Amino acid sequence: MTTLTQDCTPFEGQKPGTSGLRKKTRVFMEPGYVECFVQSVFNAIEGVEGKTLVIGGDGRFFNAEAIQTILRMAAANGAKRAIVGKDGLLSTPAASHLIRKRGASGGLILSASHNPGGIDADFGLKYNVSNGGPAPESVTAAIYDETRTISSYKTLDTDDIDLGDPGETTLGGMTVEIVDPVAAYAVLMEKLFDFDAIKGLFQAGFTMRFDAMHAVTGPYARAILEEKLGAPEGTVLNGVPSVDFGKGHPDPNPIWAKPLVDMVMAEDGPDFAAASDGDGDRNMILGRGVYVTPSDSLAVLAANAHLAPGYKAGIAGVARSMPTSRACDRVAEAMGIACFETPTGWKFFGNLLDAGKVTLCGEESAGTGSSHVREKDGLWAVLLWLNIIAVRGQSVHHILKDHWKEYGRNYYSRHDYEAVDATAAAGLMGALEAALPDLPGQRPAGLMITEADQFSYHDPVDGSVSENQGLRINFEGGARGVLRLSGTGTEGATLRVYLERYEPSGGDLEIETQAALAQVAAAVAELSDLEKRTGRTKPDVMT
């Protein structure tokens, strides 16, 4: 077994986005592409000699091959131990937990999250630091700098190793430990939630469906929901991970999980339904006849977290990404706890969680989590909802209606315009940003603009500043429009338009969402000249 130092030439565009490097699968499959990026990661973190790394992914196409490359490189670079999920599988929250539990220096997570998988679809790779969370901007900037100057990488001249059997083996001087990907995570969930109360729910006839979308949460959901909590066999749908996610789109929203939505909206549908995404960090929550927006879900969880054993002492605070609705702000104000507004990207929650300033965090893009790990966690959110339902003895619809009666309702929707011409999208954002100082006082579509700015975040823990995080337009009466370009797409540009309108607790709380937001949508379209600049008359996805 020989250590090789291979010459290489930098690849353009290996800049990590909000959650690592994402490109088309065939790009990652180019000779040397994975090697150059991984070596750049190792160089940026001052090497991996003597360190322990957690490695795993969502099982998408090229996952297994890339893991073998990473293992050879970690061994050649002097790593002491690599902890790898059996068959290369680890959900993103489970990987975060393993990094923290085992005191690892960090981890390499292979996933493009909710993006489709397959040889002609998407692939991703990101580095998580020792707290279990995504690398902060200072680290991703250092990685990017390395990718532009890298001239060689180290690897071993050796065959692949078997990742199918738990146990230890060696690769060069490195110990490779193959672990059950579910076991440690399931133990953590049992500490946080009242499993007896949730078991009682199912024993009383409560019905549920969980759509794993042919992705990594299938084994987790089966082990916890069906085996530990006693949900009937068949509760978990599409539970076997597939390299192309069953040729589907593993994004838990009403568009891509439409069969589940149709099922729960029927009169004879299950009492509760949920779904998770490719790598298990996102969630969708539904009750019979009702869809819970991610923003409302965060607010309800913040108001009721104390009903679960892991949070019975209360929560320190709550944080949300800037585009997420301000529903949780009202809960925090009523509870007398802090609420923080951060840029999009889970890495921005890490400092707040580590400093004990917040306990719950959430993003409008179906991500919710807590201080138990440093990633969003889809199955965790589902279990907290089940715990709340079991204790309150109410349906999802009743819990939502009670919440709105107490706090008011933030009508909210995200409109995605996907694969927009990148130049056109940049032109739209640039023109609107230039107009921001002149917007207050204007009345597009009859709505008075009170404030308009480009969001910048000042981290209250380390003092770092993150600029250019999205355009905010506030209207009189609590309505709001937000525009930003997504950092998770792999083709063209994805323009995201976020619409929000507040209705006080005594107002009309049962309006259809898009109807409630029609005036806000018209105002944002007028301000941005959206149709003319993009050629789009309607969004590709509305959630």
Coordinates of C-alpha atoms in Angstrom, one line a residue, residues 182 185-186 189 193 195 198-199 201-203 206 208-212 217-237 272-276 378-387:
V182 CA -29.2 4.8 13.0
Y185 CA -29.3 8.9 16.6
A186 CA -32.2 6.8 17.9
M189 CA -34.2 10.9 20.2
F193 CA -39.0 12.8 23.6
F195 CA -41.6 7.7 23.6
I198 CA -46.2 8.7 21.5
K199 CA -46.5 4.9 21.7
L201 CA -51.0 7.7 20.6
F202 CA -50.5 4.9 18.1
Q203 CA -52.0 2.3 20.4
F206 CA -53.7 7.4 15.7
M208 CA -49.7 8.5 10.3
R209 CA -47.8 8.3 7.1
F210 CA -44.2 9.2 6.7
D211 CA -42.8 9.6 3.2
A212 CA -39.0 9.0 3.2
T217 CA -34.4 8.8 6.4
G218 CA -36.1 5.5 5.4
P219 CA -34.0 3.3 7.8
Y220 CA -34.3 5.9 10.5
A221 CA -38.0 6.3 10.3
R222 CA -38.6 2.6 10.2
A223 CA -36.4 1.9 13.2
I224 CA -37.9 4.7 15.3
L225 CA -41.5 5.1 14.2
E226 CA -42.4 1.4 13.4
E227 CA -40.0 -0.5 15.6
K228 CA -39.5 1.6 18.7
L229 CA -42.8 3.6 18.8
G230 CA -45.1 0.9 17.5
A231 CA -46.6 2.6 14.5
P232 CA -48.1 0.0 12.2
E233 CA -46.0 -1.5 9.4
G234 CA -46.5 0.5 6.3
T235 CA -46.5 3.8 8.2
V236 CA -43.2 4.6 6.4
L237 CA -43.6 5.0 2.7
F272 CA -50.9 13.1 10.6
A273 CA -48.4 13.0 7.8
A274 CA -44.8 14.1 7.3
A275 CA -41.9 13.8 4.9
S276 CA -38.2 14.4 4.8
G378 CA -36.3 16.4 9.8
L379 CA -37.2 13.4 11.9
W380 CA -36.6 15.3 15.1
A381 CA -39.2 17.9 14.0
V382 CA -41.7 15.0 13.3
L383 CA -41.1 13.5 16.7
L384 CA -41.5 16.8 18.5
W385 CA -44.8 17.3 16.7
L386 CA -45.9 13.8 17.7
N387 CA -44.9 14.5 21.3

